[in-house]
Amino acid sequence: MWYAIYASDVPDSLGKRQQARPAHIARLQELAEQGRLLLAGPFPAIDSEEPGPAGFSGSLIIAEFSSLQAAQQWADHDPYMAAGVYASADVKPFKPVLP
């Protein structure tokens, strides 16, 4: 089943994000290679695709896992969580409808 992981950043997370990004992206790439990643990306803190020093306010990941517990465990072990980028990561079942 698909699950949406909605993660919220701590204030002023940009430096921590930049440092942990390679490990975070590598983990997402694993899901993509397994055909289990629908989408992933950050929420710019301002209305811009490139927010510069304003940074990001969180992330959305939609991926396939065997259970809600497995998805939550995956989210809890994300490099951004370990680096203190994310304040929290909420996981909910997700049902793709369109396109």
Coordinates of C-alpha atoms in Angstrom, one line a residue:
M1 CA 0.0 0.0 0.0
W2 CA 1.1 3.6 -0.6
Y3 CA 1.8 5.9 2.4
A4 CA 2.3 9.7 2.6
I5 CA 5.0 10.9 4.8
Y6 CA 4.6 14.5 5.8
A7 CA 7.6 15.8 7.6
S8 CA 8.0 19.2 9.2
D9 CA 11.4 20.9 9.6
V10 CA 12.7 22.5 12.7
P11 CA 13.3 26.3 12.4
D12 CA 16.5 27.2 10.5
S13 CA 17.0 23.7 9.2
L14 CA 18.8 24.6 5.9
G15 CA 22.4 23.9 7.1
K16 CA 21.4 20.6 8.6
R17 CA 19.5 19.8 5.4
Q18 CA 22.4 20.5 3.2
Q19 CA 24.7 18.3 5.3
A20 CA 22.4 15.3 5.5
R21 CA 21.0 15.6 1.9
P22 CA 23.3 13.0 0.2
A23 CA 22.3 10.3 2.6
H24 CA 18.6 11.3 2.4
I25 CA 18.6 11.3 -1.4
A26 CA 20.4 7.9 -1.5
R27 CA 17.7 6.4 0.6
L28 CA 15.0 7.8 -1.6
Q29 CA 16.9 6.5 -4.7
E30 CA 16.7 3.0 -3.2
L31 CA 12.9 3.2 -3.0
A32 CA 12.9 4.5 -6.6
E33 CA 15.0 1.7 -7.9
Q34 CA 12.7 -0.8 -6.2
G35 CA 9.7 0.9 -7.9
R36 CA 8.3 2.0 -4.5
L37 CA 8.6 5.7 -4.8
L38 CA 5.7 7.7 -6.3
L39 CA 7.1 11.2 -5.5
A40 CA 9.3 13.0 -3.0
G41 CA 10.2 16.7 -2.5
P42 CA 10.6 19.5 -0.1
F43 CA 8.2 22.4 0.7
P44 CA 10.0 25.7 0.0
A45 CA 9.6 28.1 2.9
I46 CA 8.7 30.9 0.5
D47 CA 6.9 31.0 -2.8
S48 CA 9.8 30.0 -4.9
E49 CA 11.3 26.8 -6.4
E50 CA 14.7 28.0 -5.2
P51 CA 14.1 29.6 -1.8
G52 CA 17.8 30.3 -1.1
P53 CA 18.6 31.1 2.5
A54 CA 14.8 30.9 3.4
G55 CA 15.2 27.1 3.1
F56 CA 12.4 24.6 3.4
S57 CA 9.6 24.0 5.9
G58 CA 9.3 20.2 5.4
S59 CA 9.0 17.4 2.9
L60 CA 6.4 15.1 1.3
I61 CA 7.3 11.5 0.4
I62 CA 4.8 9.1 -1.1
A63 CA 6.1 5.6 -1.2
E64 CA 5.0 2.0 -1.0
F65 CA 5.5 -0.1 2.2
S66 CA 4.1 -3.3 3.5
S67 CA 2.3 -1.6 6.4
L68 CA 1.8 1.7 8.3
Q69 CA 4.2 0.5 10.9
A70 CA 6.9 -0.2 8.2
A71 CA 6.3 3.2 6.7
Q72 CA 6.6 5.0 10.1
Q73 CA 9.7 3.0 10.9
W74 CA 11.3 4.0 7.6
A75 CA 10.4 7.7 8.2
D76 CA 11.7 7.6 11.8
H77 CA 15.1 6.4 10.5
D78 CA 15.5 9.0 7.7
P79 CA 18.8 10.8 7.7
Y80 CA 17.0 14.1 8.0
M81 CA 15.4 12.8 11.2
A82 CA 18.8 11.7 12.6
A83 CA 20.4 15.0 11.6
G84 CA 17.7 17.1 13.4
V85 CA 16.2 18.5 10.2
Y86 CA 12.7 17.1 10.8
A87 CA 10.8 18.0 14.0
S88 CA 8.2 15.3 13.1
A89 CA 7.1 12.9 10.4
D90 CA 3.5 12.0 10.1
V91 CA 2.6 8.9 8.1
K92 CA -0.8 8.2 6.6
P93 CA -2.2 5.7 4.2
F94 CA -2.5 7.1 0.7
K95 CA -4.7 6.1 -2.2
P96 CA -3.6 7.4 -5.6
V97 CA -6.6 8.2 -7.8
L98 CA -5.4 10.5 -10.6
P99 CA -3.8 10.8 -13.1

